[in-house]
Structures are given as C-alpha cells and as structure tokens.
Amino acid sequence: MKALQYVEIGKPPQLMEVEKPTPGPGQVLLKVTAAGACHSDSFIMSLPQEAYVYGLPLTLGHEGTGVVAELGPGVTSVAEGDAVAVYGPWGCGVCQTCATGAENYCRVAAERHIVPPGLGAPGAMAEYLLVDNARHLVPLGDLDPVANVALTDAGLTPYHAIKPSIPALVPGSIAVVIGSGGLGHMAVQILRAMTAATVVALDVADEKLELAKDVGAHHAFRSEEAAIEAVRALNDGRGATAVFDFVGIEATTALAARLTHPDSEIVLVGVGPGVVPVGFFTTPWETKVRAPYWGSRSELFEVLDLARSGLIHVETEAFSLDQAPEAYERLHAGTLRGRAVVVP
Ligand code: NAD
Ligand code: ZN
C-alpha cells in the first residue's frame, strides 16, 4: 500500500510503498478515509537527529478516520464497514489515569513505548491504518470523514485546553486566541459555542485574521505590542480572563503574559520554546499557567457531538495522498485556510 513517510532527517516526507498491516489480537485495521496534517508533524520533522525520537521511517498522520476493514482476533466492539474516528493519544488503557479516559496522560505509556499513530507508530497518511486497540475508535456516525477528521486533534486539543477555563469565562470576560490556524480557528468556535466571552483572535497573517472572524471571533488584531491596548480597550483596561496560545514562541508567550488580569489563565498549547515566568512581582496575582496535551477519550465523543450539533466545523483543504507532500509545504508556508486533509 502507499504511505506518506518521513524517511530522512531534514528531508521532506515521501510517498513510499509499504506492506499492508495485518491486525493482531485486539487490533483493528482501518481503510483510511481521511488524515489531517498538523503543525506538530512539521515540528518533529524540523528536529535535529539528536532530538528526534519518533523512529524512521515514520508514516505520518496522527489525525485519522477510516472504515473498519479487518478485525483482529477477539474484537467485538466494532464491525467491518463501521465508520470511525481514531483517538490518537494512545495509553495503556488500564492505569488509574487511563481509567478516567485521559489516556493522553497515561502513567506508563512512556516507559512502555506506547506511542500515537503518526508520532511513533505508523500513522494515518496511508491506505490502511493499524489501530492498536478497538477502544481507540469512536463512532463517526453521519459525520463526513474528510470534513471532520481534524476534530481528532485540531478539535480535541483546543477543546481540552478550553474546557477547564469555561466557568471563569462569564459574560463580559475576554478570551484571547493567539494563532488562528488549524487548532486556533477551532478554539475560536469552541469558545463561541461554550461561553459568552468576547473572543479575540491574534495572528500575524491577514488571511488568518479574516478566517478567525469568519468562524466567529468578535475581534481580530495583529499579534504585536499594539494588541495589548486593543484588547484592554474592549473592557475598560481590565484585559483577558484566559489566553490560549497556539504558537508558543517567545513573542507570543510574552504577549500572553501582558494581556491578562489578576486571577486569569494562560494556556500554552503551541509547542514553541516560549515560557511564561510566574511570580509575585512578575504576573498579576493568582495567574495560572497550563500546558495541556491533546485530550481524553470522552472529550473526543464530546467534540464529535459538538460538530454534529452544527456549533463547530473545520475549514479544510483536501489533498490526495500523492499531493500530501504539497500539503506540508503549504502548512509550512502558512498559506492553508484551516486544516489540510489528505484523502487516500
Ligand atoms: P498552524 O500552522 O495551522 O497554525 C499556526 C497559526 O499561528 C497560523 O495561523 C500562523 O499564522 C499563526 N502564527 C504564527 N506566528 C504567530 C505569532 N507570532 N503570533 C500570532 N500568530 C502566529 O498550526 P496548528 O496545526 O494549528 O498547530 C498550532 C500549534 O499547536 C503548533 O505549535 C502545534 O505543534 C501545536 N499542537 C499542540 C498540541 C498539544 O497537544 N499541545 C496538539 C496539536 C498541535
Ligand atoms: Zn497534532
């Protein structure tokens, strides 16, 4: 079968011919219907040899949907032909944390080398995807796979990042989204769907500011010093109750730290090297800073239901598997609107 693989450090991913996998006990083989391209893929492909820990060759794609093609021995929870979305942050499934559904924070995944598809295990940018356990499949139902595959990360990650902040985002409060790309344009919609806050998007590209407004941001400003005054002008100088940074570089974390008021939250989702130093004389009192990772299994059900209700949708640009390298070029160049989706 064909698969898009990262083969050599520093080189673009390539379309390769690989063996079609066979599902073992408890596993499920999917015929892939769609796979999303995430900035995290570009990030890992930018790492130098000594920092790269995902194995080579690596079949890319940690956002995936498919149709069940073959069941491994003992699998009874899905049937051939079922349309499913793949929960990506695989954990052991049985530790106390996995028992809550938060396999993204599995206690033993690292030591047992349990790794997500596309980020260690072979990913979804291929004709077939081997899923390690049937519990990592969530029914897609009537949701179109191409239009919704990105919900598995670009939807789930901002959902998980935003959910704990919701009680504080009361009417009159401000929520800021930094970076209106694949994840950020979903964050804008999740905030609009689940809070009454004024939603402000910041980005460096005019088209991304347009996208943020098109999907529901009340305001969109260029991500620069002047944004601080522009945001504060919206509520008599008070500032933001929550800032969600989907870039995470020094410029954006520094901005995030200056946008908030006492008892607010800064949530770092982007994997850049930026940090927010917290201290009595450094940040407003009671400032909380979080750096969440992906989301839980039950939250993926919730995100799919949010899409089913029509309250969120992914802006997507579709590419064939042959065109997949171009999807990553466009992601790198910052010229995508929303998410690039590869359709094998
Ligand atoms: P993307 O490329 O689609 O979007 C990034 C956006 O940020 C673009 O719109 C870009 O114009 C904008 N941007 C760049 N520099 C900026 C700046 N200085 N100020 C404001 N905006 C700026 O990327 P994505 O796929 O949405 O991923 C976003 C980030 O989230 C990446 O760092 C990715 O690795 C990370 N990520 C984290 C998790 C997690 O679990 N924490 C999961 C998925 C992705
Ligand atoms: Zn991702």
GROMACS .gro file of C-alpha atoms and ligand atoms in nm:
model
  389
    1MET     CA    1   0.000   0.000   0.000
    2LYS     CA    2   0.101   0.366  -0.038
    3ALA     CA    3   0.209   0.565   0.270
    4LEU     CA    4   0.349   0.914   0.325
    5GLN     CA    5   0.667   0.864   0.525
    6TYR     CA    6   0.928   1.079   0.689
    7VAL     CA    7   1.234   0.888   0.577
    8GLU     CA    8   1.540   1.102   0.632
    9ILE     CA    9   1.613   1.376   0.890
   10GLY     CA   10   1.570   1.720   0.737
   11LYS     CA   11   1.420   1.592   0.407
   12PRO     CA   12   1.055   1.639   0.305
   13PRO     CA   13   0.823   1.338   0.356
   14GLN     CA   14   0.794   1.097   0.064
   15LEU     CA   15   0.531   0.867  -0.081
   16MET     CA   16   0.651   0.509  -0.026
   17GLU     CA   17   0.526   0.159  -0.097
   18VAL     CA   18   0.492  -0.033   0.233
   19GLU     CA   19   0.336  -0.361   0.342
   20LYS     CA   20  -0.032  -0.361   0.432
   21PRO     CA   21  -0.053  -0.450   0.806
   22THR     CA   22  -0.245  -0.745   0.948
   23PRO     CA   23  -0.438  -0.689   1.274
   24GLY     CA   24  -0.327  -0.899   1.571
   25PRO     CA   25  -0.537  -0.985   1.879
   26GLY     CA   26  -0.747  -0.684   1.989
   27GLN     CA   27  -0.632  -0.473   1.693
   28VAL     CA   28  -0.835  -0.325   1.409
   29LEU     CA   29  -0.732  -0.248   1.052
   30LEU     CA   30  -0.895   0.061   0.903
   31LYS     CA   31  -0.923   0.158   0.540
   32VAL     CA   32  -0.830   0.523   0.584
   33THR     CA   33  -1.093   0.773   0.468
   34ALA     CA   34  -0.905   1.089   0.574
   35ALA     CA   35  -0.593   1.206   0.760
   36GLY     CA   36  -0.511   1.557   0.884
   37ALA     CA   37  -0.177   1.740   0.861
   38CYS     CA   38  -0.075   1.909   1.186
   39HIS     CA   39   0.192   2.166   1.263
   40SER     CA   40   0.328   1.914   1.515
   41ASP     CA   41   0.429   1.696   1.217
   42SER     CA   42   0.626   1.989   1.075
   43PHE     CA   43   0.773   2.044   1.422
   44ILE     CA   44   0.903   1.689   1.459
   45MET     CA   45   1.037   1.695   1.100
   46SER     CA   46   1.231   2.010   1.192
   47LEU     CA   47   1.411   1.841   1.483
   48PRO     CA   48   1.782   1.762   1.454
   49GLN     CA   49   1.885   1.395   1.465
   50GLU     CA   50   1.975   1.401   1.837
   51ALA     CA   51   1.633   1.536   1.939
   52TYR     CA   52   1.423   1.318   1.704
   53VAL     CA   53   1.268   1.022   1.891
   54TYR     CA   54   0.984   0.906   1.663
   55GLY     CA   55   1.163   0.638   1.458
   56LEU     CA   56   1.243   0.624   1.087
   57PRO     CA   57   1.082   0.567   0.851
   58LEU     CA   58   0.770   0.720   1.013
   59THR     CA   59   0.431   0.704   0.841
   60LEU     CA   60   0.280   1.045   0.922
   61GLY     CA   61  -0.075   1.129   1.030
   62HIS     CA   62  -0.198   1.150   1.390
   63GLU     CA   63  -0.545   1.264   1.284
   64GLY     CA   64  -0.731   0.978   1.120
   65THR     CA   65  -1.071   0.845   1.020
   66GLY     CA   66  -1.149   0.520   0.847
   67VAL     CA   67  -1.382   0.235   0.777
   68VAL     CA   68  -1.322  -0.091   0.964
   69ALA     CA   69  -1.163  -0.327   0.708
   70GLU     CA   70  -1.047  -0.620   0.919
   71LEU     CA   71  -1.085  -0.727   1.282
   72GLY     CA   72  -0.806  -0.884   1.483
   73PRO     CA   73  -0.893  -1.193   1.691
   74GLY     CA   74  -1.123  -1.115   1.983
   75VAL     CA   75  -1.253  -0.777   1.865
   76THR     CA   76  -1.627  -0.748   1.908
   77SER     CA   77  -1.695  -0.378   1.976
   78VAL     CA   78  -1.682  -0.274   1.608
   79ALA     CA   79  -1.779  -0.449   1.287
   80GLU     CA   80  -1.644  -0.446   0.933
   81GLY     CA   81  -1.776  -0.141   0.748
   82ASP     CA   82  -1.816   0.082   1.058
   83ALA     CA   83  -1.712   0.444   1.003
   84VAL     CA   84  -1.487   0.557   1.289
   85ALA     CA   85  -1.258   0.834   1.412
   86VAL     CA   86  -0.928   0.740   1.576
   87TYR     CA   87  -0.848   0.858   1.928
   88GLY     CA   88  -0.476   0.933   1.890
   89PRO     CA   89  -0.304   0.976   2.230
   90TRP     CA   90  -0.289   0.605   2.298
   91GLY     CA   91  -0.226   0.496   2.655
   92CYS     CA   92  -0.215   0.158   2.831
   93GLY     CA   93  -0.590   0.172   2.894
   94VAL     CA   94  -0.576   0.026   3.244
   95CYS     CA   95  -0.374   0.257   3.472
   96GLN     CA   96  -0.571   0.484   3.706
   97THR     CA   97  -0.536   0.782   3.473
   98CYS     CA   98  -0.642   0.586   3.164
   99ALA     CA   99  -0.939   0.464   3.369
  100THR     CA  100  -1.069   0.823   3.368
  101GLY     CA  101  -1.040   0.831   2.987
  102ALA     CA  102  -0.735   1.059   2.996
  103GLU     CA  103  -0.508   0.825   2.802
  104ASN     CA  104  -0.323   1.140   2.689
  105TYR     CA  105  -0.173   1.142   3.040
  106CYS     CA  106  -0.124   0.763   3.074
  107ARG     CA  107   0.113   0.687   3.362
  108VAL     CA  108   0.310   0.415   3.183
  109ALA     CA  109   0.289   0.499   2.810
  110ALA     CA  110   0.639   0.648   2.801
  111GLU     CA  111   0.814   0.361   2.980
  112ARG     CA  112   0.625   0.100   2.773
  113HIS     CA  113   0.684   0.289   2.447
  114ILE     CA  114   0.313   0.316   2.376
  115VAL     CA  115   0.313   0.589   2.110
  116PRO     CA  116   0.043   0.760   1.900
  117PRO     CA  117  -0.012   0.676   1.533
  118GLY     CA  118   0.192   0.919   1.323
  119LEU     CA  119   0.407   1.015   1.623
  120GLY     CA  120   0.595   0.687   1.668
  121ALA     CA  121   0.352   0.419   1.548
  122PRO     CA  122   0.264   0.412   1.173
  123GLY     CA  123   0.011   0.690   1.109
  124ALA     CA  124  -0.299   0.755   0.901
  125MET     CA  125  -0.140   0.901   0.587
  126ALA     CA  126  -0.161   0.566   0.416
  127GLU     CA  127  -0.421   0.347   0.252
  128TYR     CA  128  -0.462   0.143   0.571
  129LEU     CA  129  -0.405   0.218   0.941
  130LEU     CA  130  -0.347  -0.039   1.213
  131VAL     CA  131  -0.519   0.068   1.538
  132ASP     CA  132  -0.367  -0.093   1.846
  133ASN     CA  133  -0.695  -0.141   2.033
  134ALA     CA  134  -1.061  -0.117   1.940
  135ARG     CA  135  -1.125   0.120   2.235
  136HIS     CA  136  -0.934   0.387   2.039
  137LEU     CA  137  -1.216   0.403   1.785
  138VAL     CA  138  -1.506   0.645   1.825
  139PRO     CA  139  -1.813   0.608   1.600
  140LEU     CA  140  -1.822   0.874   1.331
  141GLY     CA  141  -2.190   0.815   1.258
  142ASP     CA  142  -2.321   1.055   0.997
  143LEU     CA  143  -2.022   1.291   1.015
  144ASP     CA  144  -1.834   1.327   0.686
  145PRO     CA  145  -1.480   1.194   0.742
  146VAL     CA  146  -1.295   1.449   0.529
  147ALA     CA  147  -1.475   1.744   0.685
  148ASN     CA  148  -1.434   1.612   1.040
  149VAL     CA  149  -1.109   1.414   1.065
  150ALA     CA  150  -0.928   1.716   1.212
  151LEU     CA  151  -1.162   1.710   1.511
  152THR     CA  152  -0.944   1.425   1.646
  153ASP     CA  153  -0.663   1.674   1.721
  154ALA     CA  154  -0.733   2.026   1.590
  155GLY     CA  155  -1.074   1.997   1.759
  156LEU     CA  156  -0.989   1.779   2.060
  157THR     CA  157  -0.676   1.967   2.171
  158PRO     CA  158  -0.833   2.315   2.195
  159TYR     CA  159  -1.148   2.160   2.348
  160HIS     CA  160  -0.938   2.001   2.624
  161ALA     CA  161  -0.742   2.326   2.666
  162ILE     CA  162  -1.053   2.542   2.693
  163LYS     CA  163  -1.287   2.322   2.898
  164PRO     CA  164  -1.129   2.390   3.242
  165SER     CA  165  -1.143   2.768   3.178
  166ILE     CA  166  -1.513   2.777   3.092
  167PRO     CA  167  -1.650   2.860   3.442
  168ALA     CA  168  -1.432   3.175   3.452
  169LEU     CA  169  -1.536   3.291   3.104
  170VAL     CA  170  -1.851   3.465   3.222
  171PRO     CA  171  -2.038   3.728   3.018
  172GLY     CA  172  -1.822   4.040   2.990
  173SER     CA  173  -1.497   3.846   3.007
  174ILE     CA  174  -1.245   3.827   2.724
  175ALA     CA  175  -1.084   3.511   2.581
  176VAL     CA  176  -0.785   3.558   2.352
  177VAL     CA  177  -0.676   3.302   2.093
  178ILE     CA  178  -0.319   3.350   1.964
  179GLY     CA  179  -0.265   3.182   1.626
  180SER     CA  180  -0.573   3.123   1.411
  181GLY     CA  181  -0.451   2.821   1.217
  182GLY     CA  182  -0.571   2.460   1.231
  183LEU     CA  183  -0.617   2.449   1.610
  184GLY     CA  184  -0.680   2.820   1.665
  185HIS     CA  185  -0.976   2.853   1.427
  186MET     CA  186  -1.136   2.563   1.614
  187ALA     CA  187  -1.060   2.729   1.950
  188VAL     CA  188  -1.248   3.040   1.837
  189GLN     CA  189  -1.555   2.832   1.757
  190ILE     CA  190  -1.538   2.622   2.075
  191LEU     CA  191  -1.518   2.942   2.284
  192ARG     CA  192  -1.816   3.089   2.097
  193ALA     CA  193  -2.015   2.766   2.134
  194MET     CA  194  -1.943   2.709   2.504
  195THR     CA  195  -1.900   3.056   2.660
  196ALA     CA  196  -2.045   3.406   2.647
  197ALA     CA  197  -1.696   3.563   2.649
  198THR     CA  198  -1.581   3.817   2.394
  199VAL     CA  199  -1.347   3.620   2.169
  200VAL     CA  200  -1.039   3.795   2.030
  201ALA     CA  201  -0.803   3.632   1.779
  202LEU     CA  202  -0.444   3.743   1.723
  203ASP     CA  203  -0.236   3.635   1.424
  204VAL     CA  204   0.046   3.765   1.204
  205ALA     CA  205  -0.131   3.690   0.873
  206ASP     CA  206  -0.425   3.893   0.743
  207GLU     CA  207  -0.593   3.584   0.590
  208LYS     CA  208  -0.583   3.409   0.928
  209LEU     CA  209  -0.740   3.715   1.094
  210GLU     CA  210  -1.013   3.700   0.827
  211LEU     CA  211  -1.060   3.328   0.893
  212ALA     CA  212  -1.093   3.393   1.268
  213LYS     CA  213  -1.366   3.650   1.204
  214ASP     CA  214  -1.539   3.425   0.950
  215VAL     CA  215  -1.566   3.147   1.212
  216GLY     CA  216  -1.693   3.374   1.489
  217ALA     CA  217  -1.420   3.584   1.654
  218HIS     CA  218  -1.567   3.915   1.773
  219HIS     CA  219  -1.236   4.090   1.707
  220ALA     CA  220  -0.914   4.002   1.527
  221PHE     CA  221  -0.593   4.200   1.573
  222ARG     CA  222  -0.238   4.166   1.451
  223SER     CA  223  -0.023   3.978   1.701
  224GLU     CA  224   0.200   4.264   1.815
  225GLU     CA  225   0.254   4.508   2.103
  226ALA     CA  226  -0.045   4.721   1.998
  227ALA     CA  227  -0.275   4.422   2.055
  228ILE     CA  228  -0.238   4.470   2.432
  229GLU     CA  229  -0.407   4.811   2.421
  230ALA     CA  230  -0.659   4.692   2.162
  231VAL     CA  231  -0.769   4.405   2.386
  232ARG     CA  232  -0.774   4.616   2.705
  233ALA     CA  233  -0.978   4.884   2.527
  234LEU     CA  234  -1.259   4.629   2.497
  235ASN     CA  235  -1.329   4.617   2.873
  236ASP     CA  236  -1.206   4.937   3.037
  237GLY     CA  237  -0.846   4.820   3.060
  238ARG     CA  238  -0.917   4.501   3.255
  239GLY     CA  239  -0.781   4.258   2.996
  240ALA     CA  240  -0.828   3.890   2.925
  241THR     CA  241  -0.957   3.624   3.163
  242ALA     CA  242  -0.798   3.348   2.954
  243VAL     CA  243  -0.535   3.349   2.681
  244PHE     CA  244  -0.489   3.040   2.464
  245ASP     CA  245  -0.155   3.045   2.285
  246PHE     CA  246  -0.146   2.815   1.980
  247VAL     CA  247   0.203   2.928   1.880
  248GLY     CA  248   0.410   2.921   2.199
  249ILE     CA  249   0.712   3.115   2.077
  250GLU     CA  250   0.879   3.381   2.293
  251ALA     CA  251   0.694   3.664   2.114
  252THR     CA  252   0.352   3.510   2.185
  253THR     CA  253   0.411   3.392   2.542
  254ALA     CA  254   0.543   3.741   2.625
  255LEU     CA  255   0.228   3.889   2.473
  256ALA     CA  256   0.006   3.639   2.659
  257ALA     CA  257   0.168   3.736   2.991
  258ARG     CA  258   0.076   4.102   2.934
  259LEU     CA  259  -0.286   4.051   2.826
  260THR     CA  260  -0.432   3.916   3.149
  261HIS     CA  261  -0.572   4.049   3.478
  262PRO     CA  262  -0.549   3.903   3.833
  263ASP     CA  263  -0.695   3.552   3.867
  264SER     CA  264  -0.672   3.469   3.500
  265GLU     CA  265  -0.530   3.184   3.298
  266ILE     CA  266  -0.265   3.145   3.031
  267VAL     CA  267  -0.286   2.819   2.839
  268LEU     CA  268   0.016   2.722   2.629
  269VAL     CA  269  -0.079   2.479   2.352
  270GLY     CA  270   0.173   2.563   2.080
  271VAL     CA  271   0.495   2.366   2.103
  272GLY     CA  272   0.729   2.663   2.061
  273PRO     CA  273   1.010   2.729   2.312
  274GLY     CA  274   0.832   3.022   2.484
  275VAL     CA  275   0.767   3.026   2.859
  276VAL     CA  276   0.562   3.240   3.096
  277PRO     CA  277   0.759   3.319   3.412
  278VAL     CA  278   0.519   3.338   3.708
  279GLY     CA  279   0.595   3.528   4.026
  280PHE     CA  280   0.454   3.770   4.281
  281PHE     CA  281   0.608   4.073   4.108
  282THR     CA  282   0.602   3.924   3.757
  283THR     CA  283   0.243   3.828   3.677
  284PRO     CA  284  -0.094   3.952   3.804
  285TRP     CA  285  -0.196   3.784   4.132
  286GLU     CA  286  -0.339   3.432   4.105
  287THR     CA  287  -0.221   3.390   3.747
  288LYS     CA  288  -0.246   3.028   3.642
  289VAL     CA  289  -0.044   2.882   3.355
  290ARG     CA  290  -0.120   2.544   3.197
  291ALA     CA  291   0.041   2.350   2.914
  292PRO     CA  292  -0.211   2.078   2.819
  293TYR     CA  293  -0.154   1.791   2.578
  294TRP     CA  294  -0.421   1.661   2.332
  295GLY     CA  295  -0.741   1.537   2.508
  296SER     CA  296  -0.925   1.248   2.669
  297ARG     CA  297  -1.129   0.972   2.505
  298SER     CA  298  -1.457   1.101   2.641
  299GLU     CA  299  -1.374   1.453   2.524
  300LEU     CA  300  -1.340   1.320   2.167
  301PHE     CA  301  -1.700   1.197   2.189
  302GLU     CA  302  -1.799   1.546   2.310
  303VAL     CA  303  -1.614   1.721   2.026
  304LEU     CA  304  -1.779   1.500   1.764
  305ASP     CA  305  -2.117   1.577   1.922
  306LEU     CA  306  -2.038   1.949   1.914
  307ALA     CA  307  -1.975   1.917   1.539
  308ARG     CA  308  -2.290   1.708   1.496
  309SER     CA  309  -2.489   1.985   1.662
  310GLY     CA  310  -2.355   2.225   1.397
  311LEU     CA  311  -2.183   2.453   1.650
  312ILE     CA  312  -1.830   2.392   1.519
  313HIS     CA  313  -1.689   2.298   1.180
  314VAL     CA  314  -1.339   2.257   1.039
  315GLU     CA  315  -1.230   2.469   0.744
  316THR     CA  316  -1.046   2.213   0.532
  317GLU     CA  317  -0.840   2.194   0.215
  318ALA     CA  318  -0.826   1.843   0.067
  319PHE     CA  319  -0.520   1.677  -0.094
  320SER     CA  320  -0.474   1.330  -0.243
  321LEU     CA  321  -0.206   1.101  -0.096
  322ASP     CA  322   0.013   1.185  -0.399
  323GLN     CA  323  -0.030   1.555  -0.319
  324ALA     CA  324   0.038   1.506   0.055
  325PRO     CA  325   0.394   1.649   0.041
  326GLU     CA  326   0.238   1.966  -0.100
  327ALA     CA  327   0.000   1.982   0.199
  328TYR     CA  328   0.304   2.001   0.428
  329GLU     CA  329   0.468   2.265   0.206
  330ARG     CA  330   0.153   2.477   0.230
  331LEU     CA  331   0.135   2.421   0.608
  332HIS     CA  332   0.498   2.529   0.641
  333ALA     CA  333   0.439   2.835   0.420
  334GLY     CA  334   0.133   2.931   0.628
  335THR     CA  335  -0.093   2.951   0.323
  336LEU     CA  336  -0.361   2.700   0.431
  337ARG     CA  337  -0.708   2.806   0.534
  338GLY     CA  338  -0.783   2.589   0.838
  339ARG     CA  339  -0.661   2.229   0.810
  340ALA     CA  340  -0.503   2.030   0.526
  341VAL     CA  341  -0.671   1.690   0.493
  342VAL     CA  342  -0.522   1.405   0.296
  343VAL     CA  343  -0.772   1.172   0.130
  344PRO     CA  344  -0.607   0.841   0.025
  345NAD     P1  345  -0.097   2.610   1.208
  345NAD     O1  346   0.029   2.631   1.134
  345NAD     O2  347  -0.216   2.560   1.136
  345NAD     O3  348  -0.140   2.745   1.282
  345NAD     C1  349  -0.049   2.831   1.345
  345NAD     C2  350  -0.102   2.972   1.334
  345NAD     O4  351  -0.022   3.059   1.412
  345NAD     C3  352  -0.102   3.028   1.191
  345NAD     O5  353  -0.226   3.087   1.163
  345NAD     C4  354   0.009   3.134   1.196
  345NAD     O6  355  -0.014   3.243   1.107
  345NAD     C5  356  -0.001   3.178   1.341
  345NAD     N1  357   0.119   3.246   1.394
  345NAD     C6  358   0.250   3.223   1.366
  345NAD     N2  359   0.327   3.309   1.436
  345NAD     C7  360   0.245   3.386   1.511
  345NAD     C8  361   0.265   3.491   1.604
  345NAD     N3  362   0.386   3.536   1.634
  345NAD     N4  363   0.155   3.546   1.662
  345NAD     C9  364   0.030   3.501   1.632
  345NAD     N5  365   0.005   3.402   1.544
  345NAD    C10  366   0.111   3.346   1.484
  345NAD     O7  367  -0.060   2.510   1.329
  345NAD     P2  368  -0.156   2.411   1.410
  345NAD     O8  369  -0.154   2.278   1.343
  345NAD     O9  370  -0.284   2.479   1.439
  345NAD    O10  371  -0.073   2.394   1.546
  345NAD    C11  372  -0.061   2.503   1.637
  345NAD    C12  373   0.040   2.469   1.745
  345NAD    O11  374  -0.014   2.373   1.835
  345NAD    C13  375   0.169   2.408   1.694
  345NAD    O12  376   0.277   2.455   1.773
  345NAD    C14  377   0.147   2.260   1.716
  345NAD    O13  378   0.268   2.189   1.720
  345NAD    C15  379   0.076   2.266   1.849
  345NAD     N6  380  -0.002   2.148   1.888
  345NAD    C16  381  -0.003   2.119   2.020
  345NAD    C17  382  -0.080   2.014   2.065
  345NAD    C18  383  -0.086   1.983   2.212
  345NAD    O14  384  -0.136   1.878   2.249
  345NAD     N7  385  -0.039   2.072   2.300
  345NAD    C19  386  -0.156   1.937   1.975
  345NAD    C20  387  -0.154   1.972   1.839
  345NAD    C21  388  -0.078   2.078   1.797
  346ZN      ZN  389  -0.137   1.747   1.615
   0.00000   0.00000   0.00000
